[in-house]
mmCIF file of C-alpha atoms in Angstrom:
data_model
loop_
_atom_site.group_PDB
_atom_site.id
_atom_site.type_symbol
_atom_site.label_atom_id
_atom_site.label_comp_id
_atom_site.label_asym_id
_atom_site.label_seq_id
_atom_site.Cartn_x
_atom_site.Cartn_y
_atom_site.Cartn_z
ATOM 1 C CA MET A 1 -0.694 -66.668 -55.506
ATOM 2 C CA ILE A 2 -3.986 -67.169 -53.711
ATOM 3 C CA ILE A 3 -3.904 -66.361 -50.022
ATOM 4 C CA GLN A 4 -6.943 -66.408 -47.764
ATOM 5 C CA PRO A 5 -7.771 -62.874 -46.536
ATOM 6 C CA GLY A 6 -6.647 -62.248 -42.962
ATOM 7 C CA ILE A 7 -3.850 -64.828 -43.083
ATOM 8 C CA ALA A 8 -1.285 -62.702 -44.928
ATOM 9 C CA LYS A 9 -0.681 -60.338 -42.031
ATOM 10 C CA ALA A 10 -0.609 -63.181 -39.505
ATOM 11 C CA ASN A 11 2.153 -64.865 -41.511
ATOM 12 C CA LEU A 12 4.177 -61.666 -41.349
ATOM 13 C CA GLY A 13 4.105 -61.766 -37.557
ATOM 14 C CA LEU A 14 1.416 -59.109 -37.294
ATOM 15 C CA ASN A 15 -1.860 -59.487 -35.460
ATOM 16 C CA ARG A 16 -4.395 -61.388 -37.508
ATOM 17 C CA GLU A 17 -7.174 -59.081 -38.653
ATOM 18 C CA ASP A 18 -10.487 -59.139 -36.864
ATOM 19 C CA VAL A 19 -12.765 -60.411 -39.647
ATOM 20 C CA THR A 20 -15.770 -58.573 -38.211
ATOM 21 C CA MET A 21 -14.147 -55.185 -38.787
ATOM 22 C CA GLU A 22 -12.742 -54.342 -42.209
ATOM 23 C CA ASP A 23 -13.809 -57.383 -44.207
ATOM 24 C CA HIS A 24 -15.464 -60.750 -43.612
ATOM 25 C CA PRO A 25 -16.624 -63.796 -45.646
ATOM 26 C CA LEU A 26 -20.253 -62.598 -45.864
ATOM 27 C CA ASN A 27 -19.376 -59.104 -47.048
ATOM 28 C CA PRO A 28 -21.510 -58.518 -50.196
ATOM 29 C CA ASN A 29 -19.303 -55.672 -51.443
ATOM 30 C CA PRO A 30 -17.959 -56.588 -54.918
ATOM 31 C CA ASP A 31 -14.585 -55.112 -53.914
ATOM 32 C CA SER A 32 -14.398 -57.362 -50.854
ATOM 33 C CA ARG A 33 -11.205 -59.428 -50.718
ATOM 34 C CA TRP A 34 -13.285 -62.388 -49.554
ATOM 35 C CA ASN A 35 -15.620 -61.966 -52.498
ATOM 36 C CA ASN A 36 -12.616 -62.084 -54.848
ATOM 37 C CA TYR A 37 -11.263 -65.086 -52.951
ATOM 38 C CA PHE A 38 -14.483 -67.041 -53.536
ATOM 39 C CA LYS A 39 -14.553 -66.055 -57.218
ATOM 40 C CA ASP A 40 -10.961 -67.248 -57.567
ATOM 41 C CA ASN A 41 -12.049 -70.522 -56.012
ATOM 42 C CA GLU A 42 -14.776 -71.014 -58.637
ATOM 43 C CA VAL A 43 -12.241 -70.479 -61.419
ATOM 44 C CA LEU A 44 -9.837 -72.889 -59.730
ATOM 45 C CA LEU A 45 -12.487 -75.596 -59.532
ATOM 46 C CA GLN A 46 -13.264 -75.129 -63.236
ATOM 47 C CA ILE A 47 -9.557 -75.403 -64.079
ATOM 48 C CA ASP A 48 -9.334 -78.586 -62.019
ATOM 49 C CA LYS A 49 -12.348 -80.027 -63.834
ATOM 50 C CA ASP A 50 -10.924 -79.103 -67.261
ATOM 51 C CA VAL A 51 -7.507 -80.555 -66.458
ATOM 52 C CA ARG A 52 -9.019 -83.902 -65.480
ATOM 53 C CA ARG A 53 -11.141 -84.240 -68.607
ATOM 54 C CA LEU A 54 -8.418 -83.224 -71.082
ATOM 55 C CA TYR A 55 -7.466 -86.246 -73.234
ATOM 56 C CA PRO A 56 -8.384 -88.723 -70.462
ATOM 57 C CA ASP A 57 -7.373 -91.700 -72.630
ATOM 58 C CA MET A 58 -3.814 -90.471 -73.182
ATOM 59 C CA ALA A 59 -1.275 -91.596 -70.571
ATOM 60 C CA PHE A 60 0.808 -88.472 -71.225
ATOM 61 C CA PHE A 61 -1.861 -86.213 -69.751
ATOM 62 C CA GLN A 62 -2.441 -88.442 -66.722
ATOM 63 C CA ARG A 63 1.110 -88.707 -65.400
ATOM 64 C CA ALA A 64 3.103 -86.248 -63.334
ATOM 65 C CA THR A 65 5.317 -83.754 -65.121
ATOM 66 C CA ASP A 66 9.033 -84.461 -65.417
ATOM 67 C CA TYR A 67 9.753 -80.902 -64.324
ATOM 68 C CA PRO A 68 7.598 -80.072 -61.289
ATOM 69 C CA CYS A 69 8.061 -76.860 -59.320
ATOM 70 C CA GLN A 70 10.687 -77.802 -56.716
ATOM 71 C CA LEU A 71 9.467 -75.133 -54.319
ATOM 72 C CA ILE A 72 6.014 -76.715 -54.203
ATOM 73 C CA LEU A 73 7.408 -80.233 -53.793
ATOM 74 C CA ASP A 74 9.446 -79.250 -50.723
ATOM 75 C CA PRO A 75 7.458 -80.585 -47.714
ATOM 76 C CA GLN A 76 8.940 -77.835 -45.541
ATOM 77 C CA ASN A 77 7.652 -74.971 -47.662
ATOM 78 C CA ASP A 78 4.993 -72.547 -46.541
ATOM 79 C CA TYR A 79 3.203 -72.429 -49.884
ATOM 80 C CA GLU A 80 -0.194 -73.976 -50.335
ATOM 81 C CA THR A 81 -0.487 -75.926 -53.588
ATOM 82 C CA LEU A 82 -3.468 -75.315 -55.840
ATOM 83 C CA ARG A 83 -4.183 -79.046 -55.606
ATOM 84 C CA ARG A 84 -4.485 -78.728 -51.847
ATOM 85 C CA ARG A 85 -6.795 -75.786 -52.309
ATOM 86 C CA VAL A 86 -9.087 -77.817 -54.570
ATOM 87 C CA GLU A 87 -9.148 -80.649 -52.044
ATOM 88 C CA GLN A 88 -10.184 -78.305 -49.243
ATOM 89 C CA THR A 89 -13.011 -76.929 -51.353
ATOM 90 C CA THR A 90 -14.385 -80.273 -52.521
ATOM 91 C CA LEU A 91 -13.495 -82.549 -49.628
ATOM 92 C CA LYS A 92 -17.051 -82.997 -48.350
ATOM 93 C CA ALA A 93 -18.314 -84.047 -51.753
ATOM 94 C CA GLN A 94 -15.420 -86.133 -52.958
ATOM 95 C CA THR A 95 -13.030 -88.885 -52.017
ATOM 96 C CA VAL A 96 -9.472 -87.613 -52.344
ATOM 97 C CA ASN A 97 -6.234 -89.599 -52.558
ATOM 98 C CA ARG A 98 -3.309 -87.191 -52.653
ATOM 99 C CA ASN A 99 0.216 -87.701 -53.902
ATOM 100 C CA ARG A 100 2.221 -84.515 -53.531
ATOM 101 C CA SER A 101 4.499 -85.221 -56.475
ATOM 102 C CA GLY A 102 1.995 -87.076 -58.632
ATOM 103 C CA VAL A 103 -1.574 -87.019 -59.781
ATOM 104 C CA THR A 104 -4.385 -86.473 -57.306
ATOM 105 C CA ASN A 105 -7.139 -89.044 -57.633
ATOM 106 C CA VAL A 106 -10.524 -87.499 -56.940
ATOM 107 C CA SER A 107 -13.577 -89.701 -57.293
ATOM 108 C CA SER A 108 -16.721 -87.622 -57.417
ATOM 109 C CA PRO A 109 -20.302 -88.643 -56.721
ATOM 110 C CA GLY A 110 -22.735 -87.312 -59.325
ATOM 111 C CA LYS A 111 -24.014 -84.436 -57.233
ATOM 112 C CA SER A 112 -20.553 -82.987 -56.763
ATOM 113 C CA LEU A 113 -20.709 -81.711 -60.334
ATOM 114 C CA ASN A 114 -22.860 -78.899 -58.946
ATOM 115 C CA LEU A 115 -19.720 -77.560 -57.310
ATOM 116 C CA TYR A 116 -18.426 -76.517 -60.700
ATOM 117 C CA PRO A 117 -19.874 -73.260 -62.018
ATOM 118 C CA SER A 118 -21.220 -72.920 -65.523
ATOM 119 C CA ASN A 119 -18.268 -71.406 -67.285
ATOM 120 C CA GLU A 120 -17.871 -69.020 -70.216
ATOM 121 C CA TYR A 121 -14.306 -70.256 -70.795
ATOM 122 C CA GLU A 122 -15.282 -73.870 -71.406
ATOM 123 C CA GLY A 123 -13.201 -75.393 -74.172
ATOM 124 C CA MET A 124 -9.997 -73.435 -73.723
ATOM 125 C CA ASN A 125 -8.348 -76.516 -72.199
ATOM 126 C CA GLU A 126 -8.849 -78.278 -75.547
ATOM 127 C CA ILE A 127 -6.767 -75.549 -77.180
ATOM 128 C CA VAL A 128 -4.048 -75.656 -74.516
ATOM 129 C CA GLY A 129 -3.658 -79.457 -74.788
ATOM 130 C CA PRO A 130 -2.021 -79.800 -78.228
ATOM 131 C CA ILE A 131 0.247 -76.791 -77.580
ATOM 132 C CA TYR A 132 1.499 -78.187 -74.275
ATOM 133 C CA TYR A 133 1.918 -81.694 -75.698
ATOM 134 C CA THR A 134 4.070 -80.342 -78.536
ATOM 135 C CA PHE A 135 6.422 -78.496 -76.180
ATOM 136 C CA ALA A 136 6.489 -81.150 -73.452
ATOM 137 C CA THR A 137 7.500 -83.923 -75.878
ATOM 138 C CA ASP A 138 10.335 -81.945 -77.463
ATOM 139 C CA PRO A 139 13.390 -84.211 -77.910
ATOM 140 C CA ASN A 140 15.589 -81.425 -76.523
ATOM 141 C CA ASP A 141 15.433 -81.605 -72.717
ATOM 142 C CA GLU A 142 16.440 -77.982 -72.371
ATOM 143 C CA TRP A 143 13.373 -76.905 -74.358
ATOM 144 C CA LYS A 144 11.130 -79.494 -72.741
ATOM 145 C CA GLU A 145 11.877 -78.149 -69.269
ATOM 146 C CA HIS A 146 10.210 -74.845 -70.148
ATOM 147 C CA ALA A 147 7.133 -76.375 -71.797
ATOM 148 C CA GLU A 148 4.648 -74.768 -69.397
ATOM 149 C CA ALA A 149 6.019 -71.247 -69.821
ATOM 150 C CA ASP A 150 6.221 -71.637 -73.605
ATOM 151 C CA THR A 151 2.666 -73.005 -73.681
ATOM 152 C CA PHE A 152 1.365 -70.065 -71.652
ATOM 153 C CA PHE A 153 3.065 -67.587 -74.004
ATOM 154 C CA CYS A 154 1.722 -69.247 -77.161
ATOM 155 C CA PHE A 155 -1.748 -69.828 -75.731
ATOM 156 C CA THR A 156 -2.001 -66.168 -74.670
ATOM 157 C CA ASN A 157 -1.037 -65.017 -78.158
ATOM 158 C CA LEU A 158 -3.427 -67.435 -79.839
ATOM 159 C CA MET A 159 -6.343 -66.436 -77.615
ATOM 160 C CA SER A 160 -5.633 -62.739 -78.254
ATOM 161 C CA GLU A 161 -6.505 -63.519 -81.885
ATOM 162 C CA ASN A 162 -9.277 -66.013 -81.174
ATOM 163 C CA ARG A 163 -10.924 -64.561 -78.062
ATOM 164 C CA ASP A 164 -13.948 -63.074 -79.848
ATOM 165 C CA ASN A 165 -15.264 -66.614 -80.334
ATOM 166 C CA PHE A 166 -15.549 -66.954 -76.553
ATOM 167 C CA ILE A 167 -17.169 -63.594 -75.781
ATOM 168 C CA LYS A 168 -20.941 -64.045 -75.667
ATOM 169 C CA SER A 169 -21.750 -60.353 -76.120
ATOM 170 C CA LEU A 170 -19.974 -60.458 -79.515
ATOM 171 C CA ASP A 171 -21.773 -63.568 -80.780
ATOM 172 C CA ASP A 172 -23.898 -61.711 -83.329
ATOM 173 C CA SER A 173 -21.315 -59.133 -84.368
ATOM 174 C CA GLN A 174 -19.122 -59.427 -87.456
ATOM 175 C CA CYS A 175 -16.215 -60.649 -85.338
ATOM 176 C CA GLY A 176 -18.295 -63.097 -83.272
ATOM 177 C CA ILE A 177 -18.770 -66.849 -83.564
ATOM 178 C CA THR A 178 -22.239 -66.669 -85.212
ATOM 179 C CA PHE A 179 -20.864 -64.708 -88.162
ATOM 180 C CA LYS A 180 -17.995 -67.185 -88.538
ATOM 181 C CA MET A 181 -20.319 -70.186 -88.462
ATOM 182 C CA GLU A 182 -22.486 -68.603 -91.158
ATOM 183 C CA SER A 183 -19.309 -67.884 -93.160
ATOM 184 C CA VAL A 184 -18.809 -71.644 -93.551
ATOM 185 C CA TYR A 185 -22.216 -71.923 -95.222
ATOM 186 C CA SER A 186 -21.610 -68.778 -97.301
ATOM 187 C CA MET A 187 -18.433 -70.330 -98.652
ATOM 188 C CA LEU A 188 -20.164 -73.676 -99.234
ATOM 189 C CA LYS A 189 -22.910 -71.863 -101.169
ATOM 190 C CA ASP A 190 -20.224 -70.392 -103.422
ATOM 191 C CA LYS A 191 -18.294 -73.665 -103.869
ATOM 192 C CA ASP A 192 -21.076 -76.291 -103.944
ATOM 193 C CA MET A 193 -24.591 -74.909 -104.345
ATOM 194 C CA GLU A 194 -26.224 -78.356 -104.518
ATOM 195 C CA LEU A 195 -24.812 -79.448 -101.168
ATOM 196 C CA TYR A 196 -25.635 -76.087 -99.607
ATOM 197 C CA LEU A 197 -29.279 -76.354 -100.692
ATOM 198 C CA LYS A 198 -29.485 -79.938 -99.395
ATOM 199 C CA LEU A 199 -28.341 -78.884 -95.903
ATOM 200 C CA GLN A 200 -30.727 -75.909 -95.997
ATOM 201 C CA GLU A 201 -33.607 -78.159 -97.088
ATOM 202 C CA GLN A 202 -32.929 -80.502 -94.138
ATOM 203 C CA ASN A 203 -32.693 -77.498 -91.791
ATOM 204 C CA ILE A 204 -29.179 -78.504 -90.701
ATOM 205 C CA LYS A 205 -27.952 -75.206 -89.300
ATOM 206 C CA PRO A 206 -24.217 -74.452 -89.172
ATOM 207 C CA GLN A 207 -24.299 -74.014 -85.391
ATOM 208 C CA TYR A 208 -25.218 -77.698 -85.019
ATOM 209 C CA PHE A 209 -21.649 -78.723 -85.817
ATOM 210 C CA THR A 210 -19.429 -75.777 -86.836
ATOM 211 C CA PHE A 211 -19.530 -74.201 -83.362
ATOM 212 C CA ARG A 212 -17.278 -76.948 -82.024
ATOM 213 C CA TRP A 213 -15.179 -77.085 -85.193
ATOM 214 C CA LEU A 214 -14.409 -73.356 -85.089
ATOM 215 C CA THR A 215 -14.108 -72.582 -81.384
ATOM 216 C CA LEU A 216 -11.864 -75.576 -80.651
ATOM 217 C CA LEU A 217 -9.930 -75.363 -83.951
ATOM 218 C CA LEU A 218 -10.985 -78.925 -84.870
ATOM 219 C CA SER A 219 -9.165 -80.345 -81.830
ATOM 220 C CA GLN A 220 -12.145 -82.583 -80.992
ATOM 221 C CA GLU A 221 -12.654 -83.985 -84.480
ATOM 222 C CA PHE A 222 -9.327 -85.790 -84.971
ATOM 223 C CA LEU A 223 -6.648 -87.684 -83.067
ATOM 224 C CA LEU A 224 -3.979 -85.507 -81.453
ATOM 225 C CA PRO A 225 -1.196 -86.132 -84.051
ATOM 226 C CA ASP A 226 -3.663 -85.152 -86.796
ATOM 227 C CA VAL A 227 -4.776 -82.068 -84.857
ATOM 228 C CA ILE A 228 -1.132 -80.978 -84.622
ATOM 229 C CA ARG A 229 -0.750 -81.496 -88.395
ATOM 230 C CA ILE A 230 -3.844 -79.380 -89.089
ATOM 231 C CA TRP A 231 -2.620 -76.665 -86.739
ATOM 232 C CA ASP A 232 0.717 -76.661 -88.563
ATOM 233 C CA SER A 233 -1.128 -75.509 -91.677
ATOM 234 C CA LEU A 234 -3.434 -73.140 -89.798
ATOM 235 C CA PHE A 235 -0.719 -71.323 -87.897
ATOM 236 C CA SER A 236 1.560 -71.027 -90.913
ATOM 237 C CA ASP A 237 -1.178 -69.250 -92.875
ATOM 238 C CA GLN A 238 -1.224 -65.462 -92.535
ATOM 239 C CA ASP A 239 -5.024 -65.483 -92.467
ATOM 240 C CA ARG A 240 -5.275 -68.543 -90.262
ATOM 241 C CA PHE A 241 -8.906 -68.225 -89.199
ATOM 242 C CA HIS A 242 -10.079 -67.727 -92.767
ATOM 243 C CA PHE A 243 -8.124 -70.856 -93.666
ATOM 244 C CA LEU A 244 -9.952 -72.660 -90.843
ATOM 245 C CA ILE A 245 -13.249 -71.787 -92.571
ATOM 246 C CA LEU A 246 -11.790 -73.189 -95.806
ATOM 247 C CA VAL A 247 -10.875 -76.413 -93.966
ATOM 248 C CA CYS A 248 -14.430 -76.706 -92.586
ATOM 249 C CA CYS A 249 -15.860 -76.157 -96.078
ATOM 250 C CA ALA A 250 -13.468 -78.777 -97.483
ATOM 251 C CA MET A 251 -14.641 -81.250 -94.830
ATOM 252 C CA LEU A 252 -18.229 -80.805 -96.033
ATOM 253 C CA ILE A 253 -17.410 -81.105 -99.736
ATOM 254 C CA LEU A 254 -15.339 -84.263 -99.186
ATOM 255 C CA ILE A 255 -18.402 -86.088 -97.806
ATOM 256 C CA ARG A 256 -20.905 -84.469 -100.206
ATOM 257 C CA ASP A 257 -22.059 -87.775 -101.726
ATOM 258 C CA GLN A 258 -22.949 -89.196 -98.315
ATOM 259 C CA LEU A 259 -24.643 -85.951 -97.270
ATOM 260 C CA LEU A 260 -26.659 -85.739 -100.490
ATOM 261 C CA ALA A 261 -27.843 -89.339 -100.004
ATOM 262 C CA GLY A 262 -28.547 -89.110 -96.272
ATOM 263 C CA ASP A 263 -31.532 -87.921 -94.258
ATOM 264 C CA PHE A 264 -31.363 -85.449 -91.351
ATOM 265 C CA THR A 265 -30.405 -88.067 -88.749
ATOM 266 C CA ILE A 266 -27.696 -89.723 -90.846
ATOM 267 C CA ASN A 267 -26.218 -86.386 -91.857
ATOM 268 C CA MET A 268 -26.141 -85.029 -88.313
ATOM 269 C CA ARG A 269 -24.301 -88.162 -87.248
ATOM 270 C CA LEU A 270 -21.788 -87.672 -90.074
ATOM 271 C CA LEU A 271 -21.184 -84.048 -89.145
ATOM 272 C CA GLN A 272 -20.889 -84.598 -85.416
ATOM 273 C CA ASP A 273 -18.656 -87.637 -85.815
ATOM 274 C CA TYR A 274 -16.691 -86.773 -88.929
ATOM 275 C CA PRO A 275 -15.831 -89.930 -90.916
ATOM 276 C CA ILE A 276 -12.634 -88.968 -92.797
ATOM 277 C CA THR A 277 -9.435 -89.513 -90.823
ATOM 278 C CA ASP A 278 -6.861 -88.622 -93.489
ATOM 279 C CA VAL A 279 -6.176 -84.972 -92.672
ATOM 280 C CA HIS A 280 -3.814 -84.599 -95.639
ATOM 281 C CA THR A 281 -6.785 -85.087 -97.996
ATOM 282 C CA ILE A 282 -8.728 -82.425 -96.090
ATOM 283 C CA LEU A 283 -5.852 -79.922 -96.114
ATOM 284 C CA ALA A 284 -5.216 -80.516 -99.820
ATOM 285 C CA LYS A 285 -8.879 -79.817 -100.574
ATOM 286 C CA ALA A 286 -8.816 -76.657 -98.429
ATOM 287 C CA LYS A 287 -5.734 -75.431 -100.313
ATOM 288 C CA GLU A 288 -7.472 -76.144 -103.603
ATOM 289 C CA LEU A 289 -10.468 -74.078 -102.496
ATOM 290 C CA GLN A 290 -8.125 -71.303 -101.387
ATOM 291 C CA ASP A 291 -6.301 -71.246 -104.726
ATOM 292 C CA HIS A 292 -9.581 -70.987 -106.646
ATOM 293 C CA SER A 293 -11.117 -68.257 -104.522
#
């Protein structure tokens, strides 16, 4: 719960604190409650931005949930919704149409993007999306009702395994994202030396395309049903993140003829907009590589 400093005591019937005494909005102290309040607000704005851009073309992600929090929906309640909090923060820069039980429509002028901080957690919403969709479309209503809690539990567990990819200070360590991106090329070198040398010759570095593949678990490369199918194989493998590297290597080998024939521009386009849509072919190739390693 996010409560503005100074208001909590007033709500309890006590005298509202004099902001000029103990704490105030301009207090530079890192332990200041106001300082934490403003930091929370930055995170909230980033969450709001991520929520709006998650699968924007899918109606499922644009409509209101079937199981909203009844306490929040009650017009007589004393709780401030997070949506309301976002509106208060961005009101001067945006046009807001609010529907308490539905989706808030916020149209933003270009400059309002400056309100959103640069964020080290960018991309985590792409990992939450398929997990939530799977739970929230369960045919069993009893399970579906708890989709958000189940998603939070699974997402927390997944990120506990995958978090090193998102920690900048670990980028160049053996558990960081740079090492994992280079592992794709190391495996390719072992499985298909000719293709490896071609990519090296064209100076196509693994970070040009594998960063997105690995950090977002391929969720941006395929349609959602195919992403869920890939994740089925990933999460059922005991060494799931090694299998992800196998999948990435398989994706390269399956388009080797096009890559060997293409120049830098054509190949970058192929890698950043992957042409094969049959994920079963990709998974079969990855399993083949795994069995021969």
